[in-house]
Coordinates of C-alpha atoms and ligand atoms in Angstrom, one line a residue:
M19 CA 93.9 96.8 108.3
C20 CA 96.9 97.3 110.6
G21 CA 99.7 94.9 110.4
I22 CA 101.6 92.8 113.1
V23 CA 105.0 91.2 113.0
G24 CA 106.6 89.4 115.9
Y25 CA 110.0 87.8 115.9
I26 CA 111.6 85.2 118.2
G27 CA 114.7 83.3 117.2
K28 CA 118.5 83.4 117.0
N29 CA 118.9 86.5 114.7
P30 CA 118.7 90.2 115.4
A31 CA 115.0 90.9 115.4
L32 CA 114.9 94.6 114.2
P33 CA 115.8 94.2 110.5
I34 CA 113.4 91.3 110.2
L35 CA 110.6 93.2 111.9
F36 CA 111.4 96.3 109.8
S37 CA 111.2 94.5 106.4
G38 CA 108.1 92.6 107.6
L39 CA 106.4 95.9 108.4
E40 CA 107.4 97.4 105.1
R41 CA 105.6 94.6 103.4
L42 CA 102.6 95.0 105.6
E43 CA 102.4 98.7 105.2
Y44 CA 99.6 98.4 102.6
R45 CA 97.3 97.3 105.5
G46 CA 97.6 100.5 107.4
Y47 CA 100.1 103.3 107.3
D48 CA 99.4 106.2 109.6
S49 CA 101.9 105.3 112.3
F50 CA 104.1 102.4 113.4
G51 CA 106.2 101.1 116.2
F52 CA 108.7 98.5 117.5
C53 CA 109.7 96.9 120.7
V54 CA 112.8 94.7 120.7
L55 CA 114.1 92.9 123.8
N56 CA 117.6 91.9 124.7
N57 CA 117.7 89.6 127.7
N58 CA 115.8 91.5 130.4
K59 CA 116.2 94.9 128.8
I60 CA 114.2 96.8 126.3
D61 CA 116.8 97.1 123.5
F62 CA 114.8 99.2 121.0
L63 CA 111.5 101.0 121.5
C64 CA 110.2 103.4 119.0
K65 CA 106.9 104.8 117.8
E66 CA 106.4 107.3 115.0
K67 CA 103.6 108.9 113.0
G68 CA 103.7 108.4 109.3
K69 CA 104.8 105.6 107.0
I70 CA 107.7 103.3 107.8
S71 CA 109.1 103.9 104.3
D72 CA 109.7 107.5 105.4
H73 CA 111.9 106.3 108.3
C74 CA 114.3 103.9 106.6
H75 CA 117.2 105.0 108.8
L76 CA 115.5 103.1 111.7
R77 CA 116.4 99.8 110.1
D78 CA 120.0 100.4 110.9
S79 CA 119.4 101.4 114.5
K80 CA 121.7 99.7 117.0
S81 CA 119.8 96.7 118.3
V82 CA 121.0 93.2 118.8
G83 CA 117.9 91.8 120.6
T84 CA 116.5 88.6 119.1
V85 CA 112.9 89.0 120.3
G86 CA 110.5 91.7 119.3
I87 CA 107.2 92.9 118.1
A88 CA 106.2 95.6 115.5
H89 CA 103.0 97.1 114.2
T90 CA 101.8 99.4 111.4
R91 CA 98.5 101.2 112.3
W92 CA 95.3 102.3 110.5
A93 CA 93.7 104.4 113.2
T94 CA 90.3 103.2 114.5
T95 CA 90.1 104.1 118.2
G96 CA 92.1 107.3 118.9
L97 CA 93.7 109.8 116.6
V98 CA 96.9 109.4 114.6
T99 CA 99.5 110.3 117.3
K100 CA 102.7 108.8 118.5
E101 CA 101.0 107.9 121.8
N102 CA 98.3 106.0 120.0
A103 CA 100.8 104.0 117.9
H104 CA 101.6 100.4 119.0
P105 CA 103.2 98.7 120.8
H106 CA 101.3 99.7 124.0
C107 CA 102.5 98.8 127.4
D108 CA 101.3 98.5 131.0
C109 CA 102.2 100.9 133.9
K110 CA 105.4 99.2 134.8
E111 CA 106.6 98.7 131.2
E112 CA 106.7 94.9 131.7
I113 CA 104.1 94.0 129.1
F114 CA 104.3 95.1 125.5
I115 CA 101.6 94.4 123.0
V116 CA 100.7 94.9 119.4
H117 CA 97.1 94.3 118.3
N118 CA 94.9 94.2 115.2
G119 CA 91.1 94.3 115.7
I120 CA 88.8 96.1 118.1
I121 CA 88.1 95.6 121.8
E122 CA 84.4 96.5 121.8
N123 CA 84.1 96.7 125.6
Y124 CA 87.3 98.7 126.1
K125 CA 85.5 101.7 127.7
I126 CA 84.1 99.9 130.6
L127 CA 87.3 97.8 131.1
K128 CA 89.3 101.1 131.1
E129 CA 87.0 102.7 133.6
N130 CA 87.5 99.8 136.0
L131 CA 91.3 99.7 135.4
V132 CA 91.5 103.4 136.1
K133 CA 89.6 102.9 139.3
E134 CA 92.1 100.2 140.2
G135 CA 95.0 102.7 139.7
H136 CA 96.2 102.0 136.2
K137 CA 97.6 105.0 134.3
F138 CA 96.8 105.3 130.6
I139 CA 98.8 107.4 128.1
S140 CA 96.8 106.6 124.9
E141 CA 93.2 106.7 123.7
T142 CA 93.4 103.2 122.2
D143 CA 91.5 100.1 123.0
T144 CA 94.8 98.2 122.8
E145 CA 96.3 99.9 125.8
V146 CA 93.4 98.5 127.8
L147 CA 94.6 95.0 126.9
A148 CA 98.1 95.8 128.1
H149 CA 96.8 96.9 131.5
L150 CA 94.4 94.0 131.8
I151 CA 97.3 91.6 131.2
E152 CA 99.3 93.5 133.9
K153 CA 96.4 93.0 136.3
Y154 CA 96.7 89.2 136.0
F155 CA 100.4 89.1 135.6
E156 CA 101.7 87.0 138.5
G157 CA 104.8 85.5 137.0
N158 CA 103.1 83.6 134.1
L159 CA 102.8 85.6 130.9
E160 CA 100.5 83.2 129.0
Q161 CA 98.3 82.7 132.0
A162 CA 97.9 86.5 132.3
V163 CA 97.1 86.8 128.6
K164 CA 94.5 84.0 128.9
L165 CA 92.8 85.6 131.9
A166 CA 92.8 89.0 130.3
L167 CA 91.3 87.7 127.0
R168 CA 88.5 86.1 129.0
E169 CA 87.3 89.6 129.8
V170 CA 87.3 91.2 126.4
R171 CA 84.7 91.3 123.7
G172 CA 85.6 92.0 120.1
T173 CA 88.3 90.9 117.7
Y174 CA 92.0 90.6 118.1
G175 CA 95.2 89.3 116.7
I176 CA 97.9 90.0 119.3
A177 CA 101.5 89.5 120.0
V178 CA 102.8 90.1 123.6
V179 CA 106.3 90.2 125.0
S180 CA 107.8 91.0 128.4
P181 CA 111.3 92.0 129.4
K182 CA 110.7 89.8 132.5
Y183 CA 110.4 86.8 130.2
P184 CA 112.7 87.8 127.3
N185 CA 112.6 84.4 125.6
K186 CA 108.9 84.2 125.2
M187 CA 106.2 85.6 123.0
V188 CA 102.5 85.0 123.4
A189 CA 100.2 85.3 120.4
A190 CA 96.4 84.9 120.2
R191 CA 93.7 85.3 117.7
M192 CA 90.0 86.0 117.6
S193 CA 88.5 86.9 114.2
S194 CA 91.7 88.7 113.1
P195 CA 94.2 86.8 111.0
L196 CA 97.4 85.6 112.6
L197 CA 99.9 83.1 111.5
I198 CA 103.3 81.7 112.6
G199 CA 106.1 81.4 110.1
V200 CA 108.2 78.4 110.9
N201 CA 111.9 78.4 110.1
S202 CA 114.9 76.3 111.3
D203 CA 116.1 78.8 113.8
E204 CA 113.3 81.3 114.3
F205 CA 109.5 81.8 114.4
I206 CA 107.8 84.9 113.0
V207 CA 104.3 85.8 114.0
A208 CA 102.4 87.9 111.4
S209 CA 99.0 89.1 110.4
D210 CA 99.7 88.4 106.7
P211 CA 102.1 86.0 104.9
S212 CA 103.7 88.8 102.9
A213 CA 105.5 89.8 106.1
I214 CA 107.4 86.5 106.3
I215 CA 107.8 85.3 102.7
T216 CA 111.4 86.5 102.5
R217 CA 112.3 84.2 105.4
T218 CA 110.1 81.2 105.2
R219 CA 107.2 79.7 103.2
Q220 CA 106.1 77.3 106.0
I221 CA 103.2 78.7 108.0
I222 CA 100.7 77.7 110.6
H223 CA 97.4 79.6 110.7
L224 CA 96.1 80.3 114.2
D225 CA 92.3 79.7 114.6
D226 CA 89.9 81.7 116.7
D227 CA 90.3 81.1 120.5
E228 CA 93.8 79.8 120.0
I229 CA 96.9 81.0 121.8
A230 CA 100.5 80.3 120.9
V231 CA 103.4 80.4 123.3
L232 CA 106.7 80.7 121.4
T233 CA 110.3 80.4 122.6
P234 CA 113.3 80.6 120.2
D235 CA 113.3 76.7 119.8
N236 CA 109.7 75.7 120.2
F237 CA 106.0 76.7 120.3
V238 CA 102.9 75.3 121.8
I239 CA 99.4 76.2 120.5
S240 CA 96.4 75.6 122.7
K241 CA 92.7 76.3 122.3
Q242 CA 90.1 77.4 124.7
E243 CA 87.0 75.2 124.6
R244 CA 83.9 77.4 124.4
E245 CA 81.8 75.2 126.7
S246 CA 84.2 74.5 129.5
S247 CA 86.7 77.4 129.1
S248 CA 89.4 74.8 129.6
W249 CA 92.5 74.8 127.4
S250 CA 93.7 71.9 125.3
V251 CA 96.9 71.6 123.3
R252 CA 96.5 71.5 119.5
T253 CA 98.5 69.8 116.8
K254 CA 98.5 72.1 113.8
K255 CA 99.3 71.4 110.2
I256 CA 102.2 73.3 108.6
E257 CA 101.1 74.7 105.3
T258 CA 103.2 76.1 102.4
I259 CA 102.7 79.5 100.9
E260 CA 102.0 78.8 97.2
W261 CA 102.9 82.2 95.7
N262 CA 106.5 83.4 95.4
L263 CA 108.4 86.4 96.5
E264 CA 108.2 88.1 93.1
E265 CA 104.4 88.3 93.5
A266 CA 104.8 90.4 96.6
E267 CA 107.2 92.8 95.0
K268 CA 106.8 95.6 92.4
S269 CA 108.9 93.7 89.9
G270 CA 110.1 96.9 88.1
Y271 CA 106.7 98.6 88.1
K272 CA 106.4 102.1 89.6
H273 CA 103.4 101.0 91.7
F274 CA 101.7 97.8 92.7
M275 CA 98.5 99.1 91.2
M276 CA 100.1 99.2 87.7
K277 CA 101.7 95.8 88.2
E278 CA 98.3 94.4 89.3
I279 CA 96.4 95.9 86.4
M280 CA 99.0 94.4 84.0
Q281 CA 98.3 91.1 85.7
E282 CA 94.6 91.2 84.8
P283 CA 94.9 88.8 81.8
S284 CA 96.9 86.3 83.8
T285 CA 94.4 86.7 86.7
I286 CA 91.6 85.5 84.3
E287 CA 93.9 82.6 83.1
D288 CA 94.5 81.6 86.7
A289 CA 90.8 81.7 87.7
I290 CA 89.8 79.5 84.8
R291 CA 92.8 77.1 84.7
G292 CA 91.5 73.5 84.8
R293 CA 88.0 74.6 85.4
L294 CA 86.5 74.7 81.8
Y295 CA 85.0 71.4 80.7
F296 CA 84.4 71.8 77.0
E297 CA 82.9 68.4 76.3
G298 CA 80.2 68.9 78.9
G299 CA 79.6 72.6 78.2
N300 CA 80.2 73.2 81.8
V301 CA 82.8 74.1 84.5
K302 CA 84.4 72.0 87.2
L303 CA 84.4 73.7 90.6
G304 CA 86.1 71.4 93.1
G305 CA 85.0 73.7 96.0
F306 CA 81.3 73.0 95.2
E307 CA 81.6 69.3 95.0
N308 CA 80.4 68.7 98.6
V309 CA 77.3 70.8 98.2
E310 CA 76.4 69.9 94.6
D311 CA 73.0 68.5 95.6
R312 CA 72.1 71.3 97.9
L313 CA 73.0 73.8 95.1
R314 CA 70.6 72.0 92.8
D315 CA 67.8 73.0 95.2
V316 CA 68.8 76.6 95.7
S317 CA 65.8 78.8 94.9
S318 CA 67.2 82.2 95.4
L319 CA 70.5 83.9 96.0
V320 CA 71.8 86.9 97.8
L321 CA 75.3 88.2 96.8
I322 CA 77.1 90.2 99.4
G323 CA 80.4 92.1 99.3
C324 CA 81.7 95.6 100.1
G325 CA 83.0 98.3 97.9
T326 CA 84.5 96.9 94.7
A327 CA 83.6 93.4 95.7
N328 CA 80.0 94.6 96.0
Y329 CA 80.1 95.8 92.4
A330 CA 81.3 92.4 91.4
C331 CA 78.3 91.0 93.2
K332 CA 76.1 93.3 91.2
V333 CA 77.5 92.1 87.9
G334 CA 77.0 88.5 89.2
E335 CA 73.4 89.3 89.9
Y336 CA 72.8 90.2 86.2
M337 CA 74.7 87.0 85.1
L338 CA 72.9 84.6 87.5
E339 CA 69.4 85.9 86.8
E340 CA 69.9 85.9 83.0
Y341 CA 71.8 82.7 82.6
A342 CA 71.2 80.5 85.6
G343 CA 67.6 81.6 86.0
I344 CA 67.9 82.1 89.8
P345 CA 66.2 85.1 91.5
T346 CA 69.2 87.0 92.9
E347 CA 69.7 90.1 94.9
T348 CA 72.8 92.0 96.0
D349 CA 73.6 93.8 99.2
I350 CA 76.5 95.3 101.0
G351 CA 77.6 93.6 104.2
S352 CA 77.1 96.7 106.4
E353 CA 73.4 97.0 105.4
F354 CA 72.5 93.4 105.1
R355 CA 73.0 92.6 108.8
Y356 CA 70.6 95.3 109.9
R357 CA 67.8 94.4 107.5
K358 CA 65.0 92.1 108.4
S359 CA 65.8 89.8 105.4
L360 CA 63.2 87.3 104.5
F361 CA 64.5 84.2 102.9
S362 CA 62.9 81.1 101.4
K363 CA 64.1 77.8 102.9
N364 CA 66.4 77.1 100.0
A365 CA 68.0 80.5 99.7
A366 CA 71.8 80.7 99.6
G367 CA 74.3 83.5 100.1
I368 CA 77.4 84.1 98.0
F369 CA 80.0 86.2 99.8
V370 CA 82.6 87.9 97.6
S371 CA 85.8 89.2 99.1
Q372 CA 89.4 89.6 98.1
S373 CA 90.8 89.4 101.6
G374 CA 88.2 87.1 103.1
E375 CA 88.6 89.3 106.2
T376 CA 86.2 92.2 105.6
A377 CA 84.3 92.6 108.9
D378 CA 81.0 93.7 107.4
T379 CA 81.0 90.8 104.9
L380 CA 81.9 88.3 107.6
A381 CA 79.1 89.7 109.8
A382 CA 76.6 89.2 107.0
L383 CA 77.9 85.6 106.5
R384 CA 77.5 84.8 110.1
E385 CA 74.0 86.2 110.1
M386 CA 73.1 83.9 107.2
K387 CA 74.7 80.9 108.8
E388 CA 72.7 81.5 111.9
K389 CA 69.5 81.3 109.8
G390 CA 70.7 77.8 108.7
L391 CA 71.1 78.9 105.0
L392 CA 73.8 77.7 102.6
T393 CA 76.8 80.0 102.5
L394 CA 79.2 80.1 99.6
G395 CA 82.4 82.1 99.2
V396 CA 84.2 83.7 96.3
T397 CA 87.5 84.5 98.0
N398 CA 91.0 85.3 97.1
V399 CA 93.0 84.7 100.3
V400 CA 93.4 81.0 101.0
G401 CA 92.7 80.1 104.7
S402 CA 91.0 83.5 105.4
N403 CA 88.0 83.7 107.8
Q404 CA 85.6 83.8 104.9
A405 CA 87.1 80.8 103.3
R406 CA 86.9 78.8 106.5
E407 CA 83.5 79.8 107.5
T408 CA 81.5 79.4 104.3
D409 CA 80.0 76.0 103.6
A410 CA 81.7 75.8 100.3
G411 CA 83.5 78.2 97.9
V412 CA 85.6 78.9 94.9
Y413 CA 88.9 80.6 95.2
T414 CA 89.6 83.4 92.7
R415 CA 93.3 82.5 92.6
S416 CA 94.3 86.1 91.9
G417 CA 97.5 86.0 93.9
P418 CA 98.5 88.7 96.5
E419 CA 97.0 92.1 95.8
I420 CA 99.1 94.7 97.5
A421 CA 97.7 98.0 96.2
V422 CA 94.9 99.2 98.4
A423 CA 92.7 99.8 95.4
S424 CA 91.4 96.5 94.2
T425 CA 91.9 95.9 90.5
K426 CA 93.0 92.4 89.5
A427 CA 91.0 90.9 92.4
F428 CA 87.9 92.4 90.9
I429 CA 88.7 90.8 87.5
G430 CA 89.2 87.5 89.4
Q431 CA 85.8 87.9 91.1
L432 CA 84.0 88.7 87.9
T433 CA 85.5 85.7 86.2
T434 CA 84.7 83.4 89.0
L435 CA 81.1 84.6 89.1
A436 CA 80.8 83.9 85.4
L437 CA 82.1 80.3 86.1
I438 CA 79.6 79.9 88.9
T439 CA 76.8 81.1 86.6
V440 CA 77.6 78.4 84.1
Y441 CA 77.8 75.8 86.9
L442 CA 74.4 76.8 88.4
G443 CA 72.9 77.3 85.0
R444 CA 73.9 73.9 83.8
Q445 CA 72.3 72.4 86.9
R446 CA 69.1 74.0 85.7
E447 CA 67.8 75.0 82.3
M448 CA 71.0 76.1 80.5
A449 CA 71.5 74.1 77.3
L450 CA 74.8 72.4 76.5
V451 CA 75.2 74.7 73.5
M452 CA 74.8 77.8 75.7
G453 CA 77.2 76.4 78.3
N454 CA 79.7 75.8 75.6
R455 CA 79.3 79.2 74.1
I456 CA 79.9 80.9 77.4
I457 CA 83.0 78.9 78.3
D458 CA 84.4 79.3 74.8
E459 CA 84.1 83.1 75.2
I460 CA 85.5 82.9 78.8
S461 CA 88.5 81.0 77.4
K462 CA 89.3 83.9 75.0
L463 CA 89.2 86.5 77.7
P464 CA 92.9 86.5 78.7
E465 CA 93.9 87.4 75.2
L466 CA 91.2 90.0 74.8
A467 CA 92.1 91.6 78.2
Q468 CA 95.7 91.8 76.9
E469 CA 94.5 93.6 73.8
V470 CA 92.9 96.2 76.1
L471 CA 96.1 96.7 78.0
D472 CA 98.0 97.2 74.8
T473 CA 96.0 100.4 74.3
K474 CA 97.4 101.8 77.5
E475 CA 99.4 104.6 75.9
D476 CA 96.2 105.9 74.2
I477 CA 94.4 105.9 77.6
K478 CA 97.4 107.8 79.1
R479 CA 97.1 110.4 76.3
I480 CA 93.3 110.8 77.0
V481 CA 94.0 111.3 80.7
G482 CA 96.4 114.1 79.7
K483 CA 93.5 115.9 78.0
Y484 CA 91.2 115.7 81.1
I485 CA 93.7 116.1 83.9
D486 CA 92.5 119.6 84.9
Y487 CA 88.9 118.5 85.5
K488 CA 87.7 118.2 89.1
D489 CA 84.5 116.3 88.6
F490 CA 83.7 113.2 86.6
W491 CA 80.5 111.2 85.9
Y492 CA 80.5 107.5 84.9
I493 CA 77.4 105.9 83.3
G494 CA 76.6 102.4 82.2
R495 CA 73.6 100.2 81.9
K496 CA 72.8 96.6 82.8
Y497 CA 76.0 94.6 83.1
N498 CA 78.0 97.8 82.8
Y499 CA 76.1 99.8 85.4
P500 CA 78.2 98.3 88.2
I501 CA 81.3 99.0 86.1
A502 CA 80.3 102.7 86.1
L503 CA 80.2 102.5 89.9
E504 CA 83.6 100.8 90.0
G505 CA 85.2 103.3 87.6
A506 CA 84.0 106.2 89.7
L507 CA 85.1 104.6 93.0
K508 CA 88.6 103.8 91.6
L509 CA 89.1 107.4 90.3
K510 CA 88.2 109.0 93.6
E511 CA 90.1 106.5 95.7
V512 CA 93.5 106.9 94.1
S513 CA 93.4 110.4 92.6
Y514 CA 91.0 112.1 95.2
V515 CA 89.1 113.6 92.3
H516 CA 85.3 113.7 92.7
A517 CA 83.6 111.1 90.6
E518 CA 80.2 109.5 90.6
G519 CA 78.7 106.6 88.9
T520 CA 75.0 106.2 87.9
A521 CA 72.9 103.9 85.8
G522 CA 72.6 105.7 82.4
G523 CA 68.8 105.8 82.7
E524 CA 69.0 107.6 86.1
L525 CA 70.8 110.7 84.6
K526 CA 67.6 112.5 83.8
H527 CA 66.3 111.8 87.3
G528 CA 68.7 114.2 88.9
P529 CA 72.4 114.0 88.0
L530 CA 71.9 115.8 84.7
A531 CA 71.6 119.0 86.7
L532 CA 75.4 118.8 87.3
I533 CA 76.4 118.0 83.7
D534 CA 78.0 120.8 81.8
E535 CA 81.3 121.6 80.0
N536 CA 83.1 121.3 83.4
C537 CA 82.0 117.7 84.2
P538 CA 83.1 115.1 81.7
T539 CA 81.3 111.7 81.5
I540 CA 82.8 108.3 80.9
A541 CA 80.1 106.3 79.2
I542 CA 80.5 102.5 79.1
C543 CA 78.6 101.6 75.9
P544 CA 79.8 98.4 74.3
S545 CA 77.6 97.1 71.4
D546 CA 75.2 95.2 73.5
S547 CA 71.4 95.0 74.2
V548 CA 71.4 98.4 75.8
Y549 CA 73.6 100.2 73.3
E550 CA 70.8 102.3 71.8
K551 CA 69.7 103.4 75.2
M552 CA 73.2 104.4 76.1
I553 CA 73.5 106.5 73.0
S554 CA 70.3 108.4 74.0
N555 CA 72.0 109.1 77.4
I556 CA 75.1 110.3 75.7
E557 CA 73.1 112.6 73.5
E558 CA 71.4 114.0 76.6
I559 CA 74.9 114.9 77.9
K560 CA 76.1 116.3 74.6
A561 CA 73.0 118.6 74.5
R562 CA 74.2 120.1 77.8
N563 CA 77.8 120.7 76.5
G564 CA 79.2 117.8 78.5
K565 CA 82.3 116.1 77.2
V566 CA 82.1 112.3 76.8
I567 CA 84.7 109.6 76.8
A568 CA 83.2 106.4 75.5
I569 CA 84.3 102.8 76.2
A570 CA 83.0 101.2 73.0
T571 CA 83.3 97.9 71.0
K572 CA 86.1 97.8 68.5
G573 CA 84.8 98.4 65.0
N574 CA 82.2 101.0 66.2
E575 CA 83.3 103.9 64.1
D576 CA 80.0 105.7 64.3
I577 CA 80.4 106.6 68.0
K578 CA 83.3 108.8 67.1
K579 CA 80.8 111.2 65.6
I580 CA 79.0 111.8 68.9
V581 CA 81.6 111.6 71.6
D582 CA 84.9 113.4 72.3
D583 CA 87.2 110.4 72.9
V584 CA 86.8 106.7 72.4
I585 CA 88.6 103.8 74.1
Y586 CA 87.9 100.5 72.3
I587 CA 87.5 97.1 73.9
P588 CA 87.2 93.8 71.8
K589 CA 83.9 92.1 71.3
T590 CA 82.8 89.4 73.7
L591 CA 79.5 88.0 75.1
E592 CA 77.4 90.8 76.8
M593 CA 77.6 89.1 80.2
L594 CA 81.4 89.1 80.0
T595 CA 81.9 92.7 78.8
P596 CA 82.4 94.0 82.3
I597 CA 85.6 92.0 82.5
L598 CA 87.0 93.9 79.6
S599 CA 85.3 97.3 80.0
V600 CA 86.7 97.8 83.5
I601 CA 90.3 97.5 82.4
P602 CA 90.5 100.9 80.7
L603 CA 88.8 102.4 83.8
H604 CA 91.5 100.9 86.0
L605 CA 94.1 102.3 83.7
F606 CA 92.4 105.7 83.5
S607 CA 92.4 106.0 87.3
Y608 CA 96.0 104.9 87.6
Y609 CA 97.3 107.4 85.0
F610 CA 95.2 110.2 86.5
A611 CA 96.5 109.6 90.0
D612 CA 100.0 109.3 88.7
A613 CA 99.8 112.5 86.7
L614 CA 98.7 114.2 89.9
G615 CA 101.6 112.7 91.9
K616 CA 99.4 110.8 94.4
D617 CA 100.5 108.0 96.6
I618 CA 98.7 105.5 94.5
D619 CA 99.3 102.3 96.4
K620 CA 98.4 103.8 99.8
P621 CA 95.6 106.3 99.3
K622 CA 95.0 108.6 102.3
N623 CA 92.6 107.4 104.9
L624 CA 92.3 104.0 103.4
A625 CA 93.7 100.6 104.1
K626 CA 93.6 97.1 102.6
S627 CA 91.3 94.6 104.2
V628 CA 88.8 96.4 106.4
T629 CA 88.6 94.2 109.5
V630 CA 86.5 96.6 111.5
E631 CA 82.9 97.4 111.2
Ligands
F6R729 C1 88.2 99.5 96.4 C2 88.5 98.4 97.4 C3 87.5 98.2 98.4 C4 87.3 96.7 98.7 C5 86.4 96.4 99.9 C6 86.2 94.9 100.1 O1 89.2 99.6 95.5 O2 89.5 97.8 97.4 O3 86.3 98.8 98.1 O4 86.9 96.1 97.5 O5 87.0 97.0 101.0 O6 87.4 94.3 100.3 P1 87.5 92.7 100.2 O7 87.3 92.3 98.8 O8 88.8 92.3 100.8 O9 86.3 92.2 101.1

């Protein structure tokens, strides 16, 4: 959500900032801006509404400055206007800042600053920071930033420059990701590694309460001690980005979403690589080693995630209850923290998130930590807040997901939750033979997922038949109930067509009132323990002239007699069917949105990684 790039080095900053922003645009894309310095002058200053990709001419603007900051925005405080776009500056245009996050006490700070004579031109919380730094700016930029940050409450990843000190950049972080890309003749500050991968793979993650002061040749990172408020210099480890440039590019696909759906089989492969232990009918999860004994004592679980990740949790709930025998419940982050949750002493939380930066999920995680309960993560992004703050966790290894709508990351989450189910099950009553059966089926999933993808032309043809419909219903039961929710979310998200998901059994409790020849239903009905019940639900729909597209198990010819269209998926264990049944739904949403000409990778009003509550 929003993206930051800052450059300080020996090369012209603008083209580097520009291509960094292009790569970050998936995190927010309603407006953007740059500030480049050349010696004591502002060399290039620009803010625009809209997407940076619609303003490519700016890349070639005349600018030779070698220090600069840039930002792509997803509006939170203040409308989408040029004035509200970053960078923001102080009254004297001596402090320029880009910011991700939210300054929660900005209103009171602004009131005081206005009383002191500061003039504001935007509605944003970020501009307050610029003026606050100005207030403390007495010839030492980093000191002014430190003093200003002492007054703010909230979250921030910031980069600050000043034409008065053109060879310096100050960056700081509190609960909003920020890293420094380290190269032989330059440093690049960014909120996301994809912004810097074309120039360097060597990075340093900033931690909360840390501040970095960068010059073209050097940088110093210091941390404020919470108790004493004093600052101490930190030595940080340089890490290497594991994934390569190709993974952050479209590689010939029209959209990232399609590329990522096509990666779903390899996502499963990556999630299970080296983790299946056939002899022991078990899985090896290195991330759980340190808490192995505590996990044995866990008596109940709560699974928490938002949006698509929450639907993965819901599937996980069915898996864990049925196969690990652990009482499990699922909640969304934004609700969990306001509940008076009652936990037994040995309860544990599993937090599921692609980005590991979703504010609502993190808030729920912190809430559970405060209660002294064990917290576990299922996270994709290495080094994210969630990955650092959970007691233990398992990475999904899904690689960078750039399209705003989550697809392959969901597959990675489901696969990882299946592995965790085997792990916790084998610690309890699950027999070796059952452990073996599940991991054997898991090992076949990449091939089966590929089989589903190979039917993509049929799915595209079916989309063509339904493209004029304005409302869709999705139904499923048990393991595939959350998949109905995911299918509906994906369709509305990328095509802006109204879609709703319900448990099949709930249809007659209300939604059936809306079913007629104008509202087709996608029914997820593999041949499993609830198949007969699903058929009853489909018949209820057919009796009201509703059209039905079924997702059914290969070989089920009978279903063709009842429904209008069928998409087949191969047979697998019931608990694993969601991993296959969701693939056609991802493809359906993609082709639907593409046929309508939507901006698939960057749906309106949305952004990747929701770092605000
Ligand atoms: C939907 C989607 C969102 C995310 C949600 C959580 O396609 O992408 O619903 O799943 O915002 O994000 P993470 O997984 O990063 O916590």
